[in-house]
Short mmCIF file of C-alpha atoms and ligand atoms in Angstrom, two decimals:
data_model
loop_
_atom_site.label_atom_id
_atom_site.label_comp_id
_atom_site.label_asym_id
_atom_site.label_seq_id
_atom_site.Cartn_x
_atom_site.Cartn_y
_atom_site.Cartn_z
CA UNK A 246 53.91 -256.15 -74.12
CA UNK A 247 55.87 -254.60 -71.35
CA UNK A 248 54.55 -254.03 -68.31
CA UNK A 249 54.78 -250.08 -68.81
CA UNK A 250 54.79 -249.37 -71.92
CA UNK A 251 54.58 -245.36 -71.61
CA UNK A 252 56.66 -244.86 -68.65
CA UNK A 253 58.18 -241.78 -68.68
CA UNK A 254 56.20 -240.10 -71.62
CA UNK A 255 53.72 -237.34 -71.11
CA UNK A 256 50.14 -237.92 -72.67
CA UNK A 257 46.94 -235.45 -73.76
CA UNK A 258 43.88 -237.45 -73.99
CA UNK A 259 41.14 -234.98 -75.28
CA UNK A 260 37.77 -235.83 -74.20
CA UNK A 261 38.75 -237.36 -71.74
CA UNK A 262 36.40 -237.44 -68.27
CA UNK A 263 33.96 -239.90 -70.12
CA UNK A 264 33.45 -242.76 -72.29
CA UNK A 265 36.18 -243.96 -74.44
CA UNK A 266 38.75 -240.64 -73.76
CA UNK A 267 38.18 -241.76 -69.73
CA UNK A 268 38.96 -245.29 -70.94
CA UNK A 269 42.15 -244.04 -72.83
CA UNK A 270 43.53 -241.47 -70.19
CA UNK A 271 42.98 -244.70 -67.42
CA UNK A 272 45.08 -247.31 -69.81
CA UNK A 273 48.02 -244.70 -70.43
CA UNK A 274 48.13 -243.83 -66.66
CA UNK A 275 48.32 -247.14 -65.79
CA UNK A 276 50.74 -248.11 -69.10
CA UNK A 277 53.41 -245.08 -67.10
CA UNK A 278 52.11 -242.09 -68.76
CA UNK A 279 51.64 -238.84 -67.02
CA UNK A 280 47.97 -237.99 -68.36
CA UNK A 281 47.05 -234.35 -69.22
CA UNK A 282 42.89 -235.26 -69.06
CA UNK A 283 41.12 -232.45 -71.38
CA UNK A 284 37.54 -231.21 -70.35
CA UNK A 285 35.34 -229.23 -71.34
CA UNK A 286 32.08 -229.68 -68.95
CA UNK A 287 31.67 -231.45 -65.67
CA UNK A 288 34.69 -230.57 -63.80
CA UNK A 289 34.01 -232.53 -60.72
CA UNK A 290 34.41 -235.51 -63.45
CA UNK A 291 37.61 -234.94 -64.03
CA UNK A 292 38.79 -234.03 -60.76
CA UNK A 293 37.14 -238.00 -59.79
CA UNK A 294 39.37 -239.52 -62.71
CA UNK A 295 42.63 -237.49 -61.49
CA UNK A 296 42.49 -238.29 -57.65
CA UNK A 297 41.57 -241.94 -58.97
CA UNK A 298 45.12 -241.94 -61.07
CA UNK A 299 46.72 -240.69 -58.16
CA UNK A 300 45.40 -243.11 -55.87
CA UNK A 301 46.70 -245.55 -58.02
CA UNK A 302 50.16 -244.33 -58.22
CA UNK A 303 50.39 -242.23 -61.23
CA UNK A 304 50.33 -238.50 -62.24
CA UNK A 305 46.95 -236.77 -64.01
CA UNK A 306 46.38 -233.18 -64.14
CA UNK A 307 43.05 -231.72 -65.80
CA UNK A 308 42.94 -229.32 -68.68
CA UNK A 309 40.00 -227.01 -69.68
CA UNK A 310 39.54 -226.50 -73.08
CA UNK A 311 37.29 -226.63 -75.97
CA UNK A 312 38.98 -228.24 -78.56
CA UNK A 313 37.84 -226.21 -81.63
CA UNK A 314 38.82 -222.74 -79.91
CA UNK A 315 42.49 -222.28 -81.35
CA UNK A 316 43.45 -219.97 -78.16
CA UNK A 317 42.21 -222.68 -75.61
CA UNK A 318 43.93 -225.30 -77.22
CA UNK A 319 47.17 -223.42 -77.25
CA UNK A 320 46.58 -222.61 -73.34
CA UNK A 321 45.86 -226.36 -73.02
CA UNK A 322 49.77 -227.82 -74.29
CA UNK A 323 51.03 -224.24 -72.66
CA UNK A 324 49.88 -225.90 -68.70
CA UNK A 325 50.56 -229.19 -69.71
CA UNK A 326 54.34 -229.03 -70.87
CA UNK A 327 54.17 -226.73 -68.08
CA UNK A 328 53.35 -229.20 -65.74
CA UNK A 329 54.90 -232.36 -67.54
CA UNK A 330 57.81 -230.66 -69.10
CA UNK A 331 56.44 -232.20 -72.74
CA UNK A 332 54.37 -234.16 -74.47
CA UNK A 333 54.91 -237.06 -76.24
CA UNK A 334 51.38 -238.88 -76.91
CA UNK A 335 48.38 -237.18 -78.11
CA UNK A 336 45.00 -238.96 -78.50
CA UNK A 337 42.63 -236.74 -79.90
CA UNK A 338 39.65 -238.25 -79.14
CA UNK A 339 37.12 -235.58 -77.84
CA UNK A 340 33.90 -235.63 -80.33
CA UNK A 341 30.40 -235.46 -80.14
CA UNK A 342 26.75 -236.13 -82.16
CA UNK A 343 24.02 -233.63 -82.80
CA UNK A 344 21.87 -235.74 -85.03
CA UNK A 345 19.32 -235.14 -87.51
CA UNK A 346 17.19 -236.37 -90.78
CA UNK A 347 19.44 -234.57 -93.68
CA UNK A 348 16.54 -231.92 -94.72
CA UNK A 349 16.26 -231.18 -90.96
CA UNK A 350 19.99 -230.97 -90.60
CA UNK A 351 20.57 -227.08 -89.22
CA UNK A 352 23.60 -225.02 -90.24
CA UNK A 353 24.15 -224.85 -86.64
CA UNK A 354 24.25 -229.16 -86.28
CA UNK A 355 26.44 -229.49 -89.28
CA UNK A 356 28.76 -226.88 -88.08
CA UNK A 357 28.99 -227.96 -84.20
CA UNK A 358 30.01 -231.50 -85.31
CA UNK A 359 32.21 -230.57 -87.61
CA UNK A 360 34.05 -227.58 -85.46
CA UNK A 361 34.50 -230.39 -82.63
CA UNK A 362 35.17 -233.32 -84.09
CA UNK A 363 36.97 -232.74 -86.97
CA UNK A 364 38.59 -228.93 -86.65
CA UNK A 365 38.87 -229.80 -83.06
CA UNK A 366 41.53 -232.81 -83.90
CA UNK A 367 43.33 -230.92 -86.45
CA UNK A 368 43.81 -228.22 -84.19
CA UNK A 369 45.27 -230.48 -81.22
CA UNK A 370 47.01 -232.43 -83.35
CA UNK A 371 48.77 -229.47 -84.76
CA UNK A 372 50.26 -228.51 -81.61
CA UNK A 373 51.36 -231.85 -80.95
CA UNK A 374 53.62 -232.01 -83.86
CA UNK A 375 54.58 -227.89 -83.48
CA UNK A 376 55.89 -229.37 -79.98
CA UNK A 377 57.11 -232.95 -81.03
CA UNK A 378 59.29 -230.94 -83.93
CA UNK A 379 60.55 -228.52 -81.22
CA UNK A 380 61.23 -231.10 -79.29
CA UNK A 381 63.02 -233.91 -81.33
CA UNK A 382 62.99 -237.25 -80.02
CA UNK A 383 63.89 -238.77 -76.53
CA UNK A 384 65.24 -241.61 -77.41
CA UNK A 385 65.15 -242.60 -73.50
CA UNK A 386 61.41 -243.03 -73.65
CA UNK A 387 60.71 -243.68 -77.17
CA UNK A 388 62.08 -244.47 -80.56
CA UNK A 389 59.42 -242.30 -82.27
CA UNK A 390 59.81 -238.21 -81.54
CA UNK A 391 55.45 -238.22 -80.99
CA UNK A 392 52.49 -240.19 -81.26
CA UNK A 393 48.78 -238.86 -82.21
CA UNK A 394 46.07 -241.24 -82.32
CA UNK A 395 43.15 -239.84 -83.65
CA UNK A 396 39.44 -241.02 -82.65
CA UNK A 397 37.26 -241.93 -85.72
CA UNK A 398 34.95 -244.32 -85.94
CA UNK A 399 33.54 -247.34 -87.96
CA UNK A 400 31.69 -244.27 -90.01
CA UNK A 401 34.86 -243.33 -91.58
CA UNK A 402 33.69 -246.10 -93.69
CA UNK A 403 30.07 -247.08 -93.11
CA UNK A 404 27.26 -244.15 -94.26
CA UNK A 405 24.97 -243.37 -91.94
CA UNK A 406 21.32 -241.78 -92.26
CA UNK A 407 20.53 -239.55 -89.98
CA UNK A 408 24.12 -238.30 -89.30
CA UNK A 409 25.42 -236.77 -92.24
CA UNK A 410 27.17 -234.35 -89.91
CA UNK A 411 29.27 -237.05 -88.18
CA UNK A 412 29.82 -238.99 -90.39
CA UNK A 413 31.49 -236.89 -92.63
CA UNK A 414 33.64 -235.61 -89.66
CA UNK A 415 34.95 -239.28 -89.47
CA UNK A 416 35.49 -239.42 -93.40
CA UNK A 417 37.31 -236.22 -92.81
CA UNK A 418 39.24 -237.14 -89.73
CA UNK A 419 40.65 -240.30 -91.73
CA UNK A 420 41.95 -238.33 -94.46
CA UNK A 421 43.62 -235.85 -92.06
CA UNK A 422 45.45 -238.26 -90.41
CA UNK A 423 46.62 -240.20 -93.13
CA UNK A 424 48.07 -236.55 -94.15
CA UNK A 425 49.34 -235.89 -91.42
CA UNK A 426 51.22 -239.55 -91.46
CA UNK A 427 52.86 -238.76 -94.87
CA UNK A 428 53.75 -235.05 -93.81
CA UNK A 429 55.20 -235.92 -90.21
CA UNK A 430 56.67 -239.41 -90.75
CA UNK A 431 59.94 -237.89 -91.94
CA UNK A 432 59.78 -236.09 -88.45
CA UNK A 433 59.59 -239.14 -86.91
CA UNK A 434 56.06 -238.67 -85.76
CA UNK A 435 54.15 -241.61 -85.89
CA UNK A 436 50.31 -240.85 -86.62
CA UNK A 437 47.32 -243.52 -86.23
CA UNK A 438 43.89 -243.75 -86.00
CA UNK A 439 41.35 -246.03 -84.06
CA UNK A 440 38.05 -246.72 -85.65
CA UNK A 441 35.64 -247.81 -82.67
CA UNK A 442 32.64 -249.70 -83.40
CA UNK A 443 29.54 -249.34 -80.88
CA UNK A 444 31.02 -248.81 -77.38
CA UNK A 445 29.04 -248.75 -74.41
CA UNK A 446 29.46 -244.61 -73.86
CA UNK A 447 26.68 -241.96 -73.06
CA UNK A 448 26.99 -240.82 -76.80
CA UNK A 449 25.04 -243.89 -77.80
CA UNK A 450 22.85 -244.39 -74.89
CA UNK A 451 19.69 -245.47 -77.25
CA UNK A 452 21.63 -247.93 -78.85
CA UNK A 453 21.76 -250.26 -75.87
CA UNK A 454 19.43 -248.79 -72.95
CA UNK A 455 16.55 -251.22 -73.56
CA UNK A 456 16.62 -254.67 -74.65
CA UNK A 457 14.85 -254.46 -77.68
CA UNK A 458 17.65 -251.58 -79.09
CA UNK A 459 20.45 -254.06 -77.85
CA UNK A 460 18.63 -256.80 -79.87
CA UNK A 461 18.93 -254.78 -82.85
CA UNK A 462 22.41 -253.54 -82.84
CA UNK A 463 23.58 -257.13 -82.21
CA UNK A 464 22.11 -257.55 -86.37
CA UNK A 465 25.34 -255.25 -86.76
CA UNK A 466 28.27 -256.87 -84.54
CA UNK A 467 29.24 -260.66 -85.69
CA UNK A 468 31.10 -260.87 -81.97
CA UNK A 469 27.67 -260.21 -80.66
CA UNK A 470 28.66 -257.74 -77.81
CA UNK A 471 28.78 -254.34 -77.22
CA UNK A 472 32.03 -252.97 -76.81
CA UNK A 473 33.41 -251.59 -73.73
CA UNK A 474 35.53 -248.49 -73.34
CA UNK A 475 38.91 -250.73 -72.50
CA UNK A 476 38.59 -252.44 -75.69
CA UNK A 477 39.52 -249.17 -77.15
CA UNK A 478 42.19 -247.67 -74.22
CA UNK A 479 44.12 -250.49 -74.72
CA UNK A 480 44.51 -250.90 -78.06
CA UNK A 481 45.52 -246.64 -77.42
CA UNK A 482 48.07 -248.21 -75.23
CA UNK A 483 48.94 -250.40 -77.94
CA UNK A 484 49.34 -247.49 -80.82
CA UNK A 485 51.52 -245.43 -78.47
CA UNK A 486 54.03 -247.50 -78.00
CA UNK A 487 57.09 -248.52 -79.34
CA UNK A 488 55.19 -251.70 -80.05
CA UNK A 489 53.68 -250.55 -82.58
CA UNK A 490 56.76 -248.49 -83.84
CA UNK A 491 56.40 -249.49 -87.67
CA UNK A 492 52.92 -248.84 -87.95
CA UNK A 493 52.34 -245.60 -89.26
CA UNK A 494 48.95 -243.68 -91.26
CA UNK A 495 47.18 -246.72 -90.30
CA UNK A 496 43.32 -247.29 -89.07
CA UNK A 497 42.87 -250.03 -86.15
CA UNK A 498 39.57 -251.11 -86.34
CA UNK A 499 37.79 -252.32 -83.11
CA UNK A 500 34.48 -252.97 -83.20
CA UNK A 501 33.75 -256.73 -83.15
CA UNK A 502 33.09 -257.16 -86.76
CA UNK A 503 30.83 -254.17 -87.59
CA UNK A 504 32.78 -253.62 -90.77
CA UNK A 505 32.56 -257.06 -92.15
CA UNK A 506 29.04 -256.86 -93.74
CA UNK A 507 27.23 -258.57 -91.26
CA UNK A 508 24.08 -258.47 -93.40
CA UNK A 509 25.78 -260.91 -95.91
CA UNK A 510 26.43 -263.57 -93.44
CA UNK A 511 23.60 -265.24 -94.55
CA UNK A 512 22.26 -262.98 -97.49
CA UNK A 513 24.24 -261.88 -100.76
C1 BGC L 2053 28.91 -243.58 -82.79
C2 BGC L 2053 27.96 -244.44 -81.98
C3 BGC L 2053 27.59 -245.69 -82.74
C4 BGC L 2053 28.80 -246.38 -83.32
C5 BGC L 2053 28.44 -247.55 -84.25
C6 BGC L 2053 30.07 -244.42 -83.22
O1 BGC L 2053 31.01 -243.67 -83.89
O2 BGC L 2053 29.33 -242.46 -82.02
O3 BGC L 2053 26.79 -243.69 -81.66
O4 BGC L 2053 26.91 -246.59 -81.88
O5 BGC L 2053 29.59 -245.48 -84.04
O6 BGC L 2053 27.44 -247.21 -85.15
#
């Protein structure tokens, strides 16, 4: 891969002052990219994670906005093609869990999870391509006129008891972006999807906090490790460049094997 990948192009990570969206926003900066880094809570976060790009060299401005309030997202592209003239990458990443046992499951849970995770990336992916179409491409910086990645998750595939909420968010989000791949391809907008395994975040703290829970998720991951936020901001990096230029409506799974049935390595 080139050295930088993404230099010149302007990038919206959403999600970004924490776990994997951190992870992304770091790999693009440091792949070229001017990084727009969306919050929503813990400001002094993102401020750390700008003045960190800086320090390194690069350009990072942060953006407030809750990704499932249509008005804030629309303020959120509004300051950053303000601030980087356009954007050409979005990673739409920002999600959350709000678990429960299905008969316990609240309007309220179901709704939150779904108005973030999966509203919330049609919504920013919406304005991407409004802006990418405005736009056209720049052939200067890349051969494709915009890039959205969109964060799912192994659970677009796997079911999951005790989530229903988020898990069908992920079913959802993979069927949204393989529409949005057929619709915008003729645009030249390429769109993509990562599907992270378990990653070493604060969403999924109890999964490796003690021994005995990192015992048992290693039953589920044939590489036997944990993933670590990198694993997924560079194959981000990866997806929104031009090395990756014929892969379109695709799902990059990384998560060491959690999809491979690990169960039937020795049962079936
Ligand atoms: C969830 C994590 C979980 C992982 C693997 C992710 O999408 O957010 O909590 O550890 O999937 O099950």
């Amino acid at each position: 891969m080139r050295e930088k990948p993404l230099a010149g192009q302007a990038a919206l990570v959403t999600g970004a002052n924490s776990g994997i969206g951190e992870a992304v926003a770091r790999c693009f900066a440091d792949a070229g990219a001017k990084v727009a880094i969306n919050w929503v809570a813990h400001e002094e976060a993102t401020n750390a994670i700008v003045e960190d790009i800086k320090k390194r060299g690069g350009e990072a401005i942060g953006v407030r906005a809750d990704v499932s309030n249509e008005a804030e997202v629309q303020a959120m592209y509004a300051a950053a093609i303000r601030a980087f003239g356009t954007v050409d990458i979005l990673c739409a990443n920002a999600g959350l869990q709000d678990d429960a046992p299905f008969t316990e499951m609240t309007l309220q849970k179901w709704n939150h999870v779904i108005t973030v995770n999966l509203t919330g990336q049609f919504l920013c992916a919406r304005e991407a391509a409004r802006e990418f179409i405005r736009r056209g491409p720049r052939p200067e910086v890349s051969k494709a006129a915009g890039k959205i990645i969109c964060m799912s998750s192994v659970h677009q595939e796997i079911p999951w008891a005790g989530h229903a909420n988020y898990a069908t968010s992920k079913g959802g989000v993979r069927m949204l972006m393989q529409t949005m791949a057929q619709e915008l391809a003729p645009h030249k907008i390429r769109v993509n999807a990562i599907a992270p395994g378990a990653i070493q975040t604060p969403i999924n703290r109890s999964a490796w906090d003690t021994p005995q829970a990192l015992r048992s998720l290693m039953t589920l991951i044939p590489d036997q490790r944990i993933g670590q936020p990198d694993d997924i901001g560079r194959a981000a990096v990866w997806l929104a460049s031009d090395d990756s230029d014929y892969v379109q409506g695709t799902t990059l799974f990384v998560d060491g094997g959690m999809t491979l049935f690990p169960g039937f390595a020795t049962g079936g």
